[in-house]
Amino acid sequence: MAAEPTELIIYNWSDYLDEEVIQEFEQRFNAKINQAYFESDDMRSETMFRTNGKGYDVILVSGVDIGVYQKRGWILPLGEEKVPNLKYAMSRWVDAWPQTKQYAVPYLWGTTGIVYRSDLVKEDITSWKQLYQPEAYLKGKLILLNTYRATIGLALKALGYSFNSENMKQLAEAEKLLLALKPSVQAYDSFSIAEDSGIITGDILMGQAWNGDALSLQEFSESIRYVIPKEGTEMWVDYFTVSSQSKVPELATQFVNFMQEPQINARCAESLSFAATNTEAKAFLSAEHLGNPIIYPDEAVLKNSEFASVTSSSRVKRKFVMIWSKLTH
């Protein structure tokens, strides 16, 4: 008699794993994957503070948070000894933040840009200023991400500063800009990528979005545009980690290793319209995917773009929290 499948619980963004890849893992490892979902990086971190990661086996974490999660003991060490397929991961992503090499395995990477309706927005969008200082007709028709690090960081970019500025005067300018913008913002949220998404119905005309979500929205409307503004943007990488509270850490580690198999990483990148992190994935990706400049922008487009950095300043952290509280309450 066959053994019952072992449950593996993954804490993840919704719609961020290819269904056929899930099925393949379940069959290969006699497992049953169940997922719990967070709606923002901030929500995931709040959950971790409450639970210490209890109740999850694998946790999808943004690169900037890995060091904090490691320091608090929420995730287990990995490295190439436990995850041999880490040898296929691009060093650029493996070493992007402190502790990512020892505690995490890269999954997909991408950019944050502006999505807008080209048939309803009256000008071509080329700058963050057009979102952060919008025309009057856009009032109530904008959406900003519900992640304070991105929303505040990109306000700093709109002002000509670094995404990672910790200059209190510059942060005060960003706060002033965001508070003036608040009446024009319909929601601090990520775009729905379903057919009834607000930007498809015309209820929303412009907002911040991740590049893969923009491509998903373009399937419903030829009028959807995605742009990385001339000031540059945030580049991000998502990583798989293993919870220190996992009841099945060996299976969780097998999953993380499985997800960095070249063909598996390629299948997820292709189906989700994000960029692969795997050096060998290219052989399994279509020419259409590899040639899409929204997925793989060239270095000239990315020249002013930045990874979010980890701040050690409690004063700066308090400033971020204070600004975000004023926007969302």
Short mmCIF file of C-alpha atoms in Angstrom, two decimals, residues 85-279:
data_model
loop_
_atom_site.label_atom_id
_atom_site.label_comp_id
_atom_site.label_asym_id
_atom_site.label_seq_id
_atom_site.Cartn_x
_atom_site.Cartn_y
_atom_site.Cartn_z
CA ASN A 85 21.17 23.10 -7.88
CA LEU A 86 22.29 26.43 -6.44
CA LYS A 87 25.27 25.94 -8.78
CA TYR A 88 22.91 26.87 -11.64
CA ALA A 89 21.77 30.16 -10.10
CA MET A 90 23.26 33.34 -11.52
CA SER A 91 25.83 34.79 -9.12
CA ARG A 92 24.31 38.26 -9.62
CA TRP A 93 21.17 37.07 -7.85
CA VAL A 94 22.83 34.68 -5.37
CA ASP A 95 24.97 37.51 -3.97
CA ALA A 96 22.51 40.39 -4.37
CA TRP A 97 21.93 40.91 -0.62
CA PRO A 98 23.72 39.90 2.58
CA GLN A 99 22.80 36.34 3.64
CA THR A 100 21.07 35.39 0.38
CA LYS A 101 23.89 33.00 -0.53
CA GLN A 102 23.69 31.11 2.77
CA TYR A 103 19.96 31.21 3.49
CA ALA A 104 17.99 31.51 0.24
CA VAL A 105 17.72 30.32 -3.34
CA PRO A 106 16.67 32.77 -6.08
CA TYR A 107 13.41 32.12 -7.89
CA LEU A 108 12.49 34.92 -10.32
CA TRP A 109 13.51 38.55 -10.79
CA GLY A 110 11.92 41.62 -12.28
CA THR A 111 11.25 45.33 -12.18
CA THR A 112 8.65 47.69 -10.79
CA GLY A 113 7.31 50.17 -13.33
CA ILE A 114 4.26 52.14 -14.41
CA VAL A 115 1.27 50.48 -16.04
CA TYR A 116 -1.22 52.72 -17.80
CA ARG A 117 -4.06 52.77 -20.31
CA SER A 118 -2.62 54.36 -23.44
CA ASP A 119 -6.11 55.01 -24.85
CA LEU A 120 -7.29 56.89 -21.75
CA VAL A 121 -4.14 58.57 -20.44
CA LYS A 122 -3.54 61.70 -22.51
CA GLU A 123 0.24 61.62 -22.75
CA ASP A 124 3.05 59.12 -23.09
CA ILE A 125 4.39 58.17 -19.68
CA THR A 126 8.15 58.46 -19.32
CA SER A 127 8.72 59.71 -15.76
CA TRP A 128 7.77 58.83 -12.19
CA LYS A 129 6.71 62.48 -11.83
CA GLN A 130 3.71 61.79 -14.09
CA LEU A 131 2.47 59.27 -11.53
CA TYR A 132 3.48 61.11 -8.37
CA GLN A 133 2.35 64.54 -9.64
CA PRO A 134 -0.60 63.50 -11.81
CA GLU A 135 -2.88 65.57 -14.00
CA ALA A 136 -6.26 66.48 -12.44
CA TYR A 137 -8.25 64.03 -14.59
CA LEU A 138 -6.36 61.13 -12.98
CA LYS A 139 -7.68 61.91 -9.48
CA GLY A 140 -9.02 58.72 -7.90
CA LYS A 141 -7.78 56.67 -10.84
CA LEU A 142 -4.34 55.67 -9.55
CA ILE A 143 -3.02 52.66 -7.68
CA LEU A 144 0.24 52.47 -5.71
CA LEU A 145 1.78 49.29 -4.36
CA ASN A 146 0.91 48.31 -0.80
CA THR A 147 4.59 47.94 0.09
CA TYR A 148 6.04 50.98 1.80
CA ARG A 149 9.59 50.31 0.66
CA ALA A 150 8.66 50.49 -3.03
CA THR A 151 6.12 53.30 -2.81
CA ILE A 152 8.38 55.61 -0.79
CA GLY A 153 11.53 54.56 -2.65
CA LEU A 154 9.99 55.37 -6.02
CA ALA A 155 8.76 58.73 -4.71
CA LEU A 156 12.42 59.42 -3.97
CA LYS A 157 13.27 58.42 -7.57
CA ALA A 158 10.59 60.83 -8.83
CA LEU A 159 12.39 63.59 -6.95
CA GLY A 160 15.73 62.66 -8.51
CA TYR A 161 17.14 60.91 -5.43
CA SER A 162 18.30 57.36 -4.79
CA PHE A 163 15.66 54.73 -4.13
CA ASN A 164 17.68 53.97 -0.99
CA SER A 165 18.16 57.53 0.27
CA GLU A 166 18.35 57.82 4.05
CA ASN A 167 18.73 61.60 3.95
CA MET A 168 16.03 62.95 6.29
CA LYS A 169 15.50 66.09 4.22
CA GLN A 170 14.95 63.99 1.10
CA LEU A 171 12.61 61.66 2.97
CA ALA A 172 10.64 64.69 4.15
CA GLU A 173 10.30 65.82 0.52
CA ALA A 174 9.06 62.33 -0.44
CA GLU A 175 6.54 62.46 2.41
CA LYS A 176 5.23 65.83 1.19
CA LEU A 177 4.93 64.47 -2.36
CA LEU A 178 3.07 61.35 -1.20
CA LEU A 179 0.65 63.24 1.04
CA ALA A 180 -0.20 65.62 -1.82
CA LEU A 181 -0.78 62.57 -4.03
CA LYS A 182 -3.01 60.74 -1.53
CA PRO A 183 -6.38 62.16 -2.78
CA SER A 184 -5.58 60.85 -6.28
CA VAL A 185 -4.88 57.28 -5.09
CA GLN A 186 -7.79 54.87 -5.27
CA ALA A 187 -5.92 52.13 -3.41
CA TYR A 188 -2.54 51.05 -2.09
CA ASP A 189 -2.57 47.57 -3.54
CA SER A 190 -1.21 45.41 -6.34
CA PHE A 191 -3.14 45.11 -9.57
CA SER A 192 -5.56 42.27 -10.01
CA ILE A 193 -4.44 40.40 -13.11
CA ALA A 194 -7.91 39.03 -13.88
CA GLU A 195 -10.19 40.11 -16.71
CA ASP A 196 -12.19 42.35 -14.36
CA SER A 197 -9.07 44.21 -13.14
CA GLY A 198 -9.73 47.92 -12.58
CA ILE A 199 -7.29 48.93 -15.30
CA ILE A 200 -9.13 46.71 -17.79
CA THR A 201 -12.55 48.13 -16.87
CA GLY A 202 -11.19 51.69 -16.89
CA ASP A 203 -11.80 52.26 -13.19
CA ILE A 204 -8.03 52.70 -12.79
CA LEU A 205 -5.94 54.45 -15.43
CA MET A 206 -2.40 54.22 -14.11
CA GLY A 207 -0.35 52.72 -11.31
CA GLN A 208 2.74 50.91 -10.09
CA ALA A 209 3.07 47.28 -11.09
CA TRP A 210 5.54 44.47 -11.51
CA ASN A 211 6.55 43.71 -15.08
CA GLY A 212 5.13 40.17 -15.20
CA ASP A 213 1.75 41.38 -13.96
CA ALA A 214 1.76 44.03 -16.69
CA LEU A 215 2.28 41.33 -19.32
CA SER A 216 -0.60 39.31 -17.86
CA LEU A 217 -2.84 42.41 -18.10
CA GLN A 218 -1.80 42.99 -21.71
CA GLU A 219 -3.46 39.70 -22.61
CA PHE A 220 -6.82 41.39 -21.90
CA SER A 221 -6.17 44.74 -23.58
CA GLU A 222 -3.85 46.05 -26.28
CA SER A 223 -4.06 49.48 -24.61
CA ILE A 224 -2.05 48.41 -21.55
CA ARG A 225 1.45 49.87 -21.51
CA TYR A 226 4.34 49.17 -19.15
CA VAL A 227 7.27 51.54 -18.80
CA ILE A 228 10.40 51.79 -16.69
CA PRO A 229 10.67 55.56 -16.16
CA LYS A 230 13.76 57.48 -17.22
CA GLU A 231 14.79 58.00 -13.57
CA GLY A 232 15.23 54.23 -13.23
CA THR A 233 13.38 51.91 -10.90
CA GLU A 234 13.56 49.18 -8.29
CA MET A 235 14.94 45.83 -9.34
CA TRP A 236 13.79 42.93 -7.17
CA VAL A 237 14.51 39.24 -6.71
CA ASP A 238 12.30 36.71 -4.95
CA TYR A 239 13.85 33.81 -3.05
CA PHE A 240 12.73 30.52 -1.59
CA THR A 241 13.68 29.89 2.03
CA VAL A 242 13.00 27.06 4.48
CA SER A 243 11.18 27.93 7.69
CA SER A 244 13.03 27.14 10.91
CA GLN A 245 9.65 25.91 12.21
CA SER A 246 9.09 23.46 9.34
CA LYS A 247 7.90 20.00 10.33
CA VAL A 248 9.39 18.59 7.11
CA PRO A 249 12.63 20.54 6.54
CA GLU A 250 14.12 17.82 4.32
CA LEU A 251 11.13 17.88 1.96
CA ALA A 252 11.12 21.69 2.05
CA THR A 253 14.80 21.72 1.05
CA GLN A 254 14.07 19.25 -1.75
CA PHE A 255 11.40 21.63 -3.03
CA VAL A 256 13.82 24.60 -3.00
CA ASN A 257 16.39 22.50 -4.87
CA PHE A 258 13.76 21.29 -7.34
CA MET A 259 12.71 24.86 -8.14
CA GLN A 260 16.28 25.70 -9.26
CA GLU A 261 16.44 22.87 -11.76
CA PRO A 262 17.06 24.64 -15.10
CA GLN A 263 13.95 23.32 -16.84
CA ILE A 264 11.73 23.96 -13.81
CA ASN A 265 13.00 27.53 -13.37
CA ALA A 266 12.43 28.11 -17.08
CA ARG A 267 8.88 26.77 -16.99
CA CYS A 268 7.95 29.06 -14.11
CA ALA A 269 9.60 32.07 -15.74
CA GLU A 270 7.77 31.44 -19.01
CA SER A 271 4.35 30.79 -17.53
CA LEU A 272 4.51 33.75 -15.10
CA SER A 273 6.22 36.21 -17.51
CA PHE A 274 9.10 36.99 -15.16
CA ALA A 275 12.84 36.57 -15.68
CA ALA A 276 14.66 33.33 -14.85
CA THR A 277 17.46 33.34 -12.29
CA ASN A 278 19.10 30.19 -13.65
CA THR A 279 22.17 30.13 -15.90
#
